PDB file of N, CA and C in Angstrom:
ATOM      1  N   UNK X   1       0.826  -1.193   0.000  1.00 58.00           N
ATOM      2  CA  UNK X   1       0.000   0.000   0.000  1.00 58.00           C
ATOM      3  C   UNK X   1       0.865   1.250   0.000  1.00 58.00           C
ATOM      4  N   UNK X   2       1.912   0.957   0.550  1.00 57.00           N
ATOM      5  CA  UNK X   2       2.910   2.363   0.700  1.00 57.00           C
ATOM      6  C   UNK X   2       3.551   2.935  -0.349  1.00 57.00           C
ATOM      7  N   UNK X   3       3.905   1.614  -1.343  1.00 58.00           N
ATOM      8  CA  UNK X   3       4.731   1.628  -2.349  1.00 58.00           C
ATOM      9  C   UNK X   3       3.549   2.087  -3.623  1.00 58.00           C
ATOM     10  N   UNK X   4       2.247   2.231  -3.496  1.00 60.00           N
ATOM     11  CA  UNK X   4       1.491   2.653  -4.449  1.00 60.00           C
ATOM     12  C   UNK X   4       1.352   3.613  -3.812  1.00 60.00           C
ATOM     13  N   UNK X   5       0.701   4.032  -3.042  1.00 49.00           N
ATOM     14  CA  UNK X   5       0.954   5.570  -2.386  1.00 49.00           C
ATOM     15  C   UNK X   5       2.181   6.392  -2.724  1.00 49.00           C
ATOM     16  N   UNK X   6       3.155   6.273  -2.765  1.00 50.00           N
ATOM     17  CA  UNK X   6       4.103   7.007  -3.413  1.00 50.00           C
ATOM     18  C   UNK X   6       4.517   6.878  -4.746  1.00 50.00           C
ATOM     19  N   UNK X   7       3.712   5.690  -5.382  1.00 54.00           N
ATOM     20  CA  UNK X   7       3.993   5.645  -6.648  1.00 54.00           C
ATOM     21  C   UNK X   7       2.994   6.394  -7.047  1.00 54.00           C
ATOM     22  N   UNK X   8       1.542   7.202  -6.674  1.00 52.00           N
ATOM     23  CA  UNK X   8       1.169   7.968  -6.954  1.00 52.00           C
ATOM     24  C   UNK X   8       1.197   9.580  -6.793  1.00 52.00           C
ATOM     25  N   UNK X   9       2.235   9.479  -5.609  1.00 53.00           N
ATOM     26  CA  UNK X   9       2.758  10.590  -5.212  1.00 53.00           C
ATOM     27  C   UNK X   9       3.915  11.330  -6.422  1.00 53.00           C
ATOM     28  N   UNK X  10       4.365  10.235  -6.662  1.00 53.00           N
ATOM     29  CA  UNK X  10       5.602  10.381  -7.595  1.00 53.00           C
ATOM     30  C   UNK X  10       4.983  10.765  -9.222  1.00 53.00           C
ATOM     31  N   UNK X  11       3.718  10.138  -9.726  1.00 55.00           N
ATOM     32  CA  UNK X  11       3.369  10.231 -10.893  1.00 55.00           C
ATOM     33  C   UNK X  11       2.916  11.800 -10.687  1.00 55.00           C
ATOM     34  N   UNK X  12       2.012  12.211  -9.584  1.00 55.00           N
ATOM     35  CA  UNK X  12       1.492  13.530  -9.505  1.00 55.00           C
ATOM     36  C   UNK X  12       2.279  14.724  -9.326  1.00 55.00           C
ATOM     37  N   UNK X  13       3.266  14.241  -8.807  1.00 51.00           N
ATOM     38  CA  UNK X  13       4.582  15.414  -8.548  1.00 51.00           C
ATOM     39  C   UNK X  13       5.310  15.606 -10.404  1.00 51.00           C
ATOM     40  N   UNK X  14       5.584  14.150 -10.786  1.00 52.00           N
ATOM     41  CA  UNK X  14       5.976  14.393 -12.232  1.00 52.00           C
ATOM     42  C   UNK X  14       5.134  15.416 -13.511  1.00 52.00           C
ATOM     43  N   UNK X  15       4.112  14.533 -13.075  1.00 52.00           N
ATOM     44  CA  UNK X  15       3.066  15.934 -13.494  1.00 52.00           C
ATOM     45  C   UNK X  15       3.166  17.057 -14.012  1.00 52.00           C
ATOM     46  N   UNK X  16       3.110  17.611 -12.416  1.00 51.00           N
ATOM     47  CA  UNK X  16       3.650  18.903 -12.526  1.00 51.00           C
ATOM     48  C   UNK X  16       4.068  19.802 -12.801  1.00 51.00           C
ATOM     49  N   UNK X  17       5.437  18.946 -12.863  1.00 47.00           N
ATOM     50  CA  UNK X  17       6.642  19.091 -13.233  1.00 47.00           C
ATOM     51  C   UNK X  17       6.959  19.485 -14.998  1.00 47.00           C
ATOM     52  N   UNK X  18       5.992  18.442 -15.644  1.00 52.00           N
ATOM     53  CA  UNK X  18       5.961  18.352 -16.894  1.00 52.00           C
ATOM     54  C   UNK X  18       4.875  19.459 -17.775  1.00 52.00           C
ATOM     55  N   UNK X  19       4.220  20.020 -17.067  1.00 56.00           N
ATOM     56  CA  UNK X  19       2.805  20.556 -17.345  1.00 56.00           C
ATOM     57  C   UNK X  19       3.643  22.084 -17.678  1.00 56.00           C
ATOM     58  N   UNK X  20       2.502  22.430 -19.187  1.00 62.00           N
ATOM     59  CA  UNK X  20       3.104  23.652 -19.446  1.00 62.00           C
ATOM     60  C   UNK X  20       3.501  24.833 -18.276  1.00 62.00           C
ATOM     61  N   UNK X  21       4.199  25.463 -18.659  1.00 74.00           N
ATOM     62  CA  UNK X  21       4.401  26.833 -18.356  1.00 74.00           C
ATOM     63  C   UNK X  21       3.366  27.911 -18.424  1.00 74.00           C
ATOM     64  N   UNK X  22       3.132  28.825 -17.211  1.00 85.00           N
ATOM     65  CA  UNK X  22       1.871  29.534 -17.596  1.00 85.00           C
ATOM     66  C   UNK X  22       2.394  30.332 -18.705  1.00 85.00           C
ATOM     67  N   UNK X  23       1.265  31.063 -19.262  1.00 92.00           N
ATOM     68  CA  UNK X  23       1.906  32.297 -20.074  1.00 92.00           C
ATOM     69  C   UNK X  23       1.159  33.439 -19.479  1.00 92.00           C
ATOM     70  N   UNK X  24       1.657  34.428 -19.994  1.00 95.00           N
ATOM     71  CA  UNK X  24       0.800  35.433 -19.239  1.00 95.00           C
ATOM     72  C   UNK X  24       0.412  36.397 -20.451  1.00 95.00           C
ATOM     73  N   UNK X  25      -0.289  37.562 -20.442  1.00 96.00           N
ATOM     74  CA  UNK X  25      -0.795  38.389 -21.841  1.00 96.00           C
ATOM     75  C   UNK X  25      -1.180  39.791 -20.819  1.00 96.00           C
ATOM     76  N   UNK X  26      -1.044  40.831 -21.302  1.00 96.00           N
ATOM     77  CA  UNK X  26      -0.914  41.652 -20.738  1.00 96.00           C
ATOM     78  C   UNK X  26      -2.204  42.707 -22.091  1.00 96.00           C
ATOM     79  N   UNK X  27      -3.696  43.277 -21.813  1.00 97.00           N
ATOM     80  CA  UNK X  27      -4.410  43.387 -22.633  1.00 97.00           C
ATOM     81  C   UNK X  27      -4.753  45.461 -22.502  1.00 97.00           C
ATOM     82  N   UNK X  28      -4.703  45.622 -23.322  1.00 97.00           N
ATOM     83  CA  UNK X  28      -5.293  47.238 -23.290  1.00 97.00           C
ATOM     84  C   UNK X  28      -6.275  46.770 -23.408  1.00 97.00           C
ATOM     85  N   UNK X  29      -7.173  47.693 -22.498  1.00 96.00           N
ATOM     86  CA  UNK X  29      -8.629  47.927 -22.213  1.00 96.00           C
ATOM     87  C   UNK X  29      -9.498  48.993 -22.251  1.00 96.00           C
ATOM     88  N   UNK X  30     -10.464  49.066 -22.988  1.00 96.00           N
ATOM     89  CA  UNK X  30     -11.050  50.731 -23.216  1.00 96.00           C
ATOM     90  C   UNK X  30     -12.286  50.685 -22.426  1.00 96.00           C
ATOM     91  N   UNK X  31     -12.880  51.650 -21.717  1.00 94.00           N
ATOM     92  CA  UNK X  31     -13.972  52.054 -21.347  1.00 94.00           C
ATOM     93  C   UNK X  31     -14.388  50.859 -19.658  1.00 94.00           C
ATOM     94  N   UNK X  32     -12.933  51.152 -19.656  1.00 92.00           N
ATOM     95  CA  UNK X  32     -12.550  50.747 -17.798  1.00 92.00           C
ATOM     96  C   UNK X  32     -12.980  52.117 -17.375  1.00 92.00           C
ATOM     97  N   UNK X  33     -14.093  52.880 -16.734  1.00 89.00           N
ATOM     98  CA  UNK X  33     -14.402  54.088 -15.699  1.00 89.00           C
ATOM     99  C   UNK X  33     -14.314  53.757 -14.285  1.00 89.00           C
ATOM    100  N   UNK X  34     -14.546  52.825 -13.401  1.00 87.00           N
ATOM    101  CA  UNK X  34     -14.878  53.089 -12.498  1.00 87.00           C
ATOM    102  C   UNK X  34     -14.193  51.006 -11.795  1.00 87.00           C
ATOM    103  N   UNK X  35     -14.731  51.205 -10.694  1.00 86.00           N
ATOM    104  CA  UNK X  35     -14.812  49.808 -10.129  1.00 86.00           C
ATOM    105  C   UNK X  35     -15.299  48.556 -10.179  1.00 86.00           C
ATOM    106  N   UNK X  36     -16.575  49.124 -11.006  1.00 91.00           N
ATOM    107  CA  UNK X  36     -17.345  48.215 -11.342  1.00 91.00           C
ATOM    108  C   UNK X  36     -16.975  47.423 -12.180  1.00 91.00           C
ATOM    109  N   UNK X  37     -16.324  48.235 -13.077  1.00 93.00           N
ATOM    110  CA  UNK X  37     -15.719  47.259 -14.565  1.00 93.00           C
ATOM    111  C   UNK X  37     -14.810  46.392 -14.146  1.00 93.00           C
ATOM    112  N   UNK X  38     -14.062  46.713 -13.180  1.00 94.00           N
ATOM    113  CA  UNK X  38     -13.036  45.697 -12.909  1.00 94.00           C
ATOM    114  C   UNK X  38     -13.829  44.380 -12.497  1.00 94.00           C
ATOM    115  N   UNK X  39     -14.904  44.640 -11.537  1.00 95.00           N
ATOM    116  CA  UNK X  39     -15.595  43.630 -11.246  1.00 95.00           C
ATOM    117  C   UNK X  39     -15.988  42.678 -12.412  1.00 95.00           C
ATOM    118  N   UNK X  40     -16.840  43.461 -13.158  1.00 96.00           N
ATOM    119  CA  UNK X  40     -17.391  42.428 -14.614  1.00 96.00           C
ATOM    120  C   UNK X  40     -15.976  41.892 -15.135  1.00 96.00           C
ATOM    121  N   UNK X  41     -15.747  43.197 -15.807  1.00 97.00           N
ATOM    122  CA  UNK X  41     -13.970  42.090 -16.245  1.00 97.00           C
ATOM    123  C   UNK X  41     -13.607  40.705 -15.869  1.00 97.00           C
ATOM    124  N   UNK X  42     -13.401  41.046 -14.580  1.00 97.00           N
ATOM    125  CA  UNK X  42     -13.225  39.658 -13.594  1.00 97.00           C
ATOM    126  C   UNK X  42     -13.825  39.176 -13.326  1.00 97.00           C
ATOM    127  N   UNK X  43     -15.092  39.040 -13.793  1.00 97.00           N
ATOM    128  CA  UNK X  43     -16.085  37.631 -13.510  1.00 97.00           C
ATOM    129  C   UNK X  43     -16.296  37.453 -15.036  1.00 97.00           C
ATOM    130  N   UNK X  44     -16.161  38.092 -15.584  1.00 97.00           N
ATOM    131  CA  UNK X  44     -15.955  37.438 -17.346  1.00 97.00           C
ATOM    132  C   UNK X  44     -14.299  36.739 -17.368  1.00 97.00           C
ATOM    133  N   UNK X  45     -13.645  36.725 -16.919  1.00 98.00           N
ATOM    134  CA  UNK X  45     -12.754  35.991 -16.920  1.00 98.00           C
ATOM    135  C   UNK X  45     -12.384  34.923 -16.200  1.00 98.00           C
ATOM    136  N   UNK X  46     -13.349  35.163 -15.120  1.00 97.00           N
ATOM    137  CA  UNK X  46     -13.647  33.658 -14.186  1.00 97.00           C
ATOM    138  C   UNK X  46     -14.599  32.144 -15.430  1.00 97.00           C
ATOM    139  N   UNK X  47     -14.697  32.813 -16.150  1.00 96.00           N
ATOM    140  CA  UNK X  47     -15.570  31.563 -17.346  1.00 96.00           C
ATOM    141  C   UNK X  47     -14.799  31.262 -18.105  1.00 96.00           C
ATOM    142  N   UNK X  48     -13.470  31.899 -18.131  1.00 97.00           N
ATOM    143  CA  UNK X  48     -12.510  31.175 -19.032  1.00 97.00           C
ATOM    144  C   UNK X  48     -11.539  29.741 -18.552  1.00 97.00           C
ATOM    145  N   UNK X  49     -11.712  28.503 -19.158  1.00 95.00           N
ATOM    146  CA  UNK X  49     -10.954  27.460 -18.360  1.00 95.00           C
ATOM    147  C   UNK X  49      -9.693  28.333 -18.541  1.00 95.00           C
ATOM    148  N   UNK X  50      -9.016  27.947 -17.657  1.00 95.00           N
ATOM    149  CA  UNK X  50      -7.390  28.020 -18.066  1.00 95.00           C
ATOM    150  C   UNK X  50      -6.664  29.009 -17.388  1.00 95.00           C
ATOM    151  N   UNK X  51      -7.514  30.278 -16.876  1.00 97.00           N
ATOM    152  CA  UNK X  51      -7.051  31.046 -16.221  1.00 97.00           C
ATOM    153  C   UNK X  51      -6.811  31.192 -15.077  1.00 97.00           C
ATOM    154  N   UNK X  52      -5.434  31.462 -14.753  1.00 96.00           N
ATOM    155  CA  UNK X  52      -5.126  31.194 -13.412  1.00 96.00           C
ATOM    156  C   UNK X  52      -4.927  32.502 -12.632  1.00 96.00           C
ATOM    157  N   UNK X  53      -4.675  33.591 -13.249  1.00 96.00           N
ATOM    158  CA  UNK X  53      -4.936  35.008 -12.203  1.00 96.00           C
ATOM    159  C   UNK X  53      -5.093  35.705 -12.843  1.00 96.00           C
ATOM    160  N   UNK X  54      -5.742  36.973 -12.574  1.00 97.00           N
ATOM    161  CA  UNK X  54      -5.986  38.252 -13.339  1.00 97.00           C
ATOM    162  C   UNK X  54      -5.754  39.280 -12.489  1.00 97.00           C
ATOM    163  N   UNK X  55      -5.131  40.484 -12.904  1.00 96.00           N
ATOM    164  CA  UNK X  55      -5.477  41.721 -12.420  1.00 96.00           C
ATOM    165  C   UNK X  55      -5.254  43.379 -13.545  1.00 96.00           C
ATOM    166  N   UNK X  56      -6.695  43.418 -13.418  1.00 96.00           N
ATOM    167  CA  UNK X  56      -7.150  44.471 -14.065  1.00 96.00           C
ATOM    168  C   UNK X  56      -6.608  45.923 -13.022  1.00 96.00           C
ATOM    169  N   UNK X  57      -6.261  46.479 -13.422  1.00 95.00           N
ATOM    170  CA  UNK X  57      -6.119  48.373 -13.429  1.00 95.00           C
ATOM    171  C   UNK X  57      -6.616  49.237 -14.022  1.00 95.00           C
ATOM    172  N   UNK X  58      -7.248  49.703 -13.412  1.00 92.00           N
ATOM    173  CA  UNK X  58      -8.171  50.522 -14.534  1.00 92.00           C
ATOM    174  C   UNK X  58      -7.511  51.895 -14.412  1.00 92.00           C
ATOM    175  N   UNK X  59      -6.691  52.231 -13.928  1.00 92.00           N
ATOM    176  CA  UNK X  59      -5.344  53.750 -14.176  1.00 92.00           C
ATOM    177  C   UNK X  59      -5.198  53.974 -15.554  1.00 92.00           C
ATOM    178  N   UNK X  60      -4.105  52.668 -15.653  1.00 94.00           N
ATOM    179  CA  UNK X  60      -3.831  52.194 -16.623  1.00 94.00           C
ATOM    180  C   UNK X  60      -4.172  51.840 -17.958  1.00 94.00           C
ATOM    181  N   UNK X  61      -5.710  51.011 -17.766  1.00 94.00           N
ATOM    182  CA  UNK X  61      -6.492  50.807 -18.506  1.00 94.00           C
ATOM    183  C   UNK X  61      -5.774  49.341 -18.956  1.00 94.00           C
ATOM    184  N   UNK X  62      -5.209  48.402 -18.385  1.00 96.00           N
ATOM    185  CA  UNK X  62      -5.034  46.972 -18.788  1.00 96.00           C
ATOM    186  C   UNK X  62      -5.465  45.824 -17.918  1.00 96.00           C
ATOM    187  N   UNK X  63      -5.134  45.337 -18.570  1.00 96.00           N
ATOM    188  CA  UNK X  63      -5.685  43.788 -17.786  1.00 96.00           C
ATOM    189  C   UNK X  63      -4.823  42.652 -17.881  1.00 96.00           C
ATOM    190  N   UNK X  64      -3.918  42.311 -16.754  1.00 97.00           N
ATOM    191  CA  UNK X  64      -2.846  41.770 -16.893  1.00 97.00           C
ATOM    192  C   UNK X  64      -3.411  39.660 -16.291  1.00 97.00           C
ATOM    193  N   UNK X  65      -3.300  38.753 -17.425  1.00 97.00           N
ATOM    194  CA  UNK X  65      -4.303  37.408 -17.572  1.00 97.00           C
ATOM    195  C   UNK X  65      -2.898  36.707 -17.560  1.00 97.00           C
ATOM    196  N   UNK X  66      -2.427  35.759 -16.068  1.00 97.00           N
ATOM    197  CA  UNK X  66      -1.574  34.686 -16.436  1.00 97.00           C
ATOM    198  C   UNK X  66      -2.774  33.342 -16.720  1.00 97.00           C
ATOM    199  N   UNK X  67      -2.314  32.602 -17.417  1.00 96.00           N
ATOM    200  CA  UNK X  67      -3.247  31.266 -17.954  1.00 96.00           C
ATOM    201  C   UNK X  67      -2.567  30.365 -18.548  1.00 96.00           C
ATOM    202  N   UNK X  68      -2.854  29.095 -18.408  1.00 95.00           N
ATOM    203  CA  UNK X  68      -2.258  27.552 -19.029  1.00 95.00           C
ATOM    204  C   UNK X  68      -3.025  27.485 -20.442  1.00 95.00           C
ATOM    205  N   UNK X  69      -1.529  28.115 -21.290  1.00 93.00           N
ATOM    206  CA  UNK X  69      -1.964  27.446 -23.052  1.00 93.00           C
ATOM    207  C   UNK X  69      -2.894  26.407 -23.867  1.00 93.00           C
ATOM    208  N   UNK X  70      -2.660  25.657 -22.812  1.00 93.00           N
ATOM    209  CA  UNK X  70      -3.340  24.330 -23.334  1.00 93.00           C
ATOM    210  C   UNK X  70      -4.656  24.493 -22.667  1.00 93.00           C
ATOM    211  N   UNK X  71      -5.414  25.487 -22.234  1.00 94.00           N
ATOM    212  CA  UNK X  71      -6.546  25.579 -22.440  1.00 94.00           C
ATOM    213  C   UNK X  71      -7.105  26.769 -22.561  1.00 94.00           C
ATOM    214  N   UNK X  72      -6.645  27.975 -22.797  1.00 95.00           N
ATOM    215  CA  UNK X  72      -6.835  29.059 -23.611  1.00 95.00           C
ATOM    216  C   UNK X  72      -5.419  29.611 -24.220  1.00 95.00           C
ATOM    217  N   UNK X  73      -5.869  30.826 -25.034  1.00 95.00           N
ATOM    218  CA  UNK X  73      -5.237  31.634 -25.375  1.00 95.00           C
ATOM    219  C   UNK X  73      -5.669  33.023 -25.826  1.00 95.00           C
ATOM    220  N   UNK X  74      -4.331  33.696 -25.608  1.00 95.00           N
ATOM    221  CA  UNK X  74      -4.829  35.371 -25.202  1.00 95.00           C
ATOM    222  C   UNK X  74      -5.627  35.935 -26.414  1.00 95.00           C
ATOM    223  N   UNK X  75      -5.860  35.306 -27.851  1.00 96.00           N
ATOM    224  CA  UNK X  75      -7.165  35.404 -28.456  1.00 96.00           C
ATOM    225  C   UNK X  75      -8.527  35.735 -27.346  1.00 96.00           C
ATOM    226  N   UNK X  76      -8.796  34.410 -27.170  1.00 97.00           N
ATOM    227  CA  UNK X  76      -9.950  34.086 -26.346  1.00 97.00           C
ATOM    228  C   UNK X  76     -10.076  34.791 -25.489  1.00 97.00           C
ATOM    229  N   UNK X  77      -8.947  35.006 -24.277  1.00 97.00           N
ATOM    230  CA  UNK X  77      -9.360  36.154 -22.905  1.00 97.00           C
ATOM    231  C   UNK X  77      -9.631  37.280 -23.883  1.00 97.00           C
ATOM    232  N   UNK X  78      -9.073  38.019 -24.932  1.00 97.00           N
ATOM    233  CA  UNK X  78      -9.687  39.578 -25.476  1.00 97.00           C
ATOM    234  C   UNK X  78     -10.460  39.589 -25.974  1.00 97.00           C
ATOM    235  N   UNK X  79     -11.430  38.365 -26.699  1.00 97.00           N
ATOM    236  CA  UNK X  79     -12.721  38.200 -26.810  1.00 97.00           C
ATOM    237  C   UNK X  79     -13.365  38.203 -25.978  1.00 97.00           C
ATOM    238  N   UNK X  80     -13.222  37.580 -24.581  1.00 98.00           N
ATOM    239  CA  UNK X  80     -14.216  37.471 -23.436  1.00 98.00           C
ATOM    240  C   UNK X  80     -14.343  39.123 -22.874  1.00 98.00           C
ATOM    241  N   UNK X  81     -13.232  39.767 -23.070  1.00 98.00           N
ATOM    242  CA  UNK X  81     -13.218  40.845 -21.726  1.00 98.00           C
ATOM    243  C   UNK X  81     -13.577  41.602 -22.822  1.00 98.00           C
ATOM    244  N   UNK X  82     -13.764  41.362 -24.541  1.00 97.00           N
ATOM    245  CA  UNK X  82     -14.250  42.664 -25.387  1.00 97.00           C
ATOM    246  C   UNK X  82     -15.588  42.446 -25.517  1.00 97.00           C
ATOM    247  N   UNK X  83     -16.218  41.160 -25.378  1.00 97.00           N
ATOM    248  CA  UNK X  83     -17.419  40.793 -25.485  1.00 97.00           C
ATOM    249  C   UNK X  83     -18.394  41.210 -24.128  1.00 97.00           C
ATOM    250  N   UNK X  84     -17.832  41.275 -23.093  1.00 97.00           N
ATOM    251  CA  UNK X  84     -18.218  41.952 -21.313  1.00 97.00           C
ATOM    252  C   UNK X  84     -18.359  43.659 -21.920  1.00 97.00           C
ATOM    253  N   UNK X  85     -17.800  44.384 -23.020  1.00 97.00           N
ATOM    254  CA  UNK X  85     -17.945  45.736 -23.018  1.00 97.00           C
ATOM    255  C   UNK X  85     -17.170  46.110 -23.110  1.00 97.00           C
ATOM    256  N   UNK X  86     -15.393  45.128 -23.279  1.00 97.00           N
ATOM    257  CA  UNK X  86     -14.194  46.619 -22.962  1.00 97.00           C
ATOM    258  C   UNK X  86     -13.393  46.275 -23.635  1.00 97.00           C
ATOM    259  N   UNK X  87     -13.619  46.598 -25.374  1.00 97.00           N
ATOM    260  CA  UNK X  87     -12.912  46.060 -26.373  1.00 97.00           C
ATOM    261  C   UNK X  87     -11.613  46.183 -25.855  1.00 97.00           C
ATOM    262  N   UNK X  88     -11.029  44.684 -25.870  1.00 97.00           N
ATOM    263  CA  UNK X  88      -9.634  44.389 -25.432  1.00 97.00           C
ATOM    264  C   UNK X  88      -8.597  43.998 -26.565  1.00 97.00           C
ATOM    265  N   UNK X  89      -7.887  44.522 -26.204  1.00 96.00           N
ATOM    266  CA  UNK X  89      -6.466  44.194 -27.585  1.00 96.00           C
ATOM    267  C   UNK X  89      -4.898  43.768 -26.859  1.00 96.00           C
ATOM    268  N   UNK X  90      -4.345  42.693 -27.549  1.00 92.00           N
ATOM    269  CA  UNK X  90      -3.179  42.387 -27.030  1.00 92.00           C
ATOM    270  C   UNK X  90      -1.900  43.809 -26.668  1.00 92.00           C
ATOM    271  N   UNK X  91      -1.381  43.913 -25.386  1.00 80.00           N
ATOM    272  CA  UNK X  91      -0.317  44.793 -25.151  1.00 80.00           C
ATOM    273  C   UNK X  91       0.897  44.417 -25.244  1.00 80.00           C
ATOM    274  N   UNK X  92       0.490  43.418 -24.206  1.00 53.00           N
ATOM    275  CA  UNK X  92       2.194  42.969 -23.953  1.00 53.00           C
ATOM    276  C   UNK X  92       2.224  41.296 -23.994  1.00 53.00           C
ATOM    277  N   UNK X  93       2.617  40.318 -24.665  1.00 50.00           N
ATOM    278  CA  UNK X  93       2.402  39.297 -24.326  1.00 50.00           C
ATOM    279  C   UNK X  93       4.023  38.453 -24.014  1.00 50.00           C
ATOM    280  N   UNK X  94       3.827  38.297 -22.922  1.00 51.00           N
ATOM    281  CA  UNK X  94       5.231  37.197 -22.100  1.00 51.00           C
ATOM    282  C   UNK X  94       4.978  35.903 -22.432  1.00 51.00           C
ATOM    283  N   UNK X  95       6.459  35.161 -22.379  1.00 52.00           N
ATOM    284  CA  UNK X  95       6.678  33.795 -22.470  1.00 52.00           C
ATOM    285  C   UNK X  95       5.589  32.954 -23.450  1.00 52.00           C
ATOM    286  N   UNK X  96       5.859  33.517 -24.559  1.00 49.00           N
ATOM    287  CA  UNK X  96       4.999  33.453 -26.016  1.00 49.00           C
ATOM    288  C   UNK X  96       3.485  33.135 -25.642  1.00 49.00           C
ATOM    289  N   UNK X  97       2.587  34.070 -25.151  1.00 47.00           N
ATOM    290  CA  UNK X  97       1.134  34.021 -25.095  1.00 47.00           C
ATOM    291  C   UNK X  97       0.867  35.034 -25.976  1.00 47.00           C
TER     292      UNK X  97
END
C-alpha cells in the first residue's frame, strides 16, 4: 500500500513538473471608468478554463491574464473581456502568449 501511495505521489509530482508553463498576456482595455468594470472584467474571466490570475487596473487601462496554453489563449481572454464591453487588444504578451 505504501509503495502505491508514493507511486502515486511520484506520478502527480511528475506531473507537474511536466505541465506547461503559464503564459501570461498583458491586454489594453477601453472604457474601464470606475470599479465596477473591474468587477465584470473579472467575472468574465472567471468563465474562461485556463485562467489562473488576473489583475485588471483601470489607471492604466489593462488587464494583466496569467493562464495555461493548453486551455486558452490570449485570443480568447480579449474576446471574453471585449465581449463583457471593454474592447480588449493584445499589449504585452510574455513567455509566447
Amino acid at each position: 500500500m505504501r509503495k502505491i501511495l508514493l507511486g502515486l505521489v511520484f506520478t502527480a509530482w511528475m506531473g507537474l513538473a511536466w505541465s506547461a508553463t503559464p503564459k501570461k498576456v498583458v491586454l489594453q482595455v477601453e472604457n474601464m471608468t470606475c470599479p465596477a468594470c473591474s468587477i465584470t472584467i473579472e467575472k468574465a474571466l472567471d468563465t474562461v478554463p485556463g485562467v489562473t490570475a488576473k489583475r485588471v487596473d483601470t489607471q492604466a487601462a489593462t488587464v494583466t491574464v496569467a493562464f495555461d496554453a493548453e486551455r486558452t489563449n490570449a485570443a480568447a481572454i480579449a474576446k471574453v473581456i471585449t465581449d463583457a464591453g471593454f474592447p480588449a487588444t493584445t499589449k504585452v504578451s510574455a513567455n509566447g502568449g
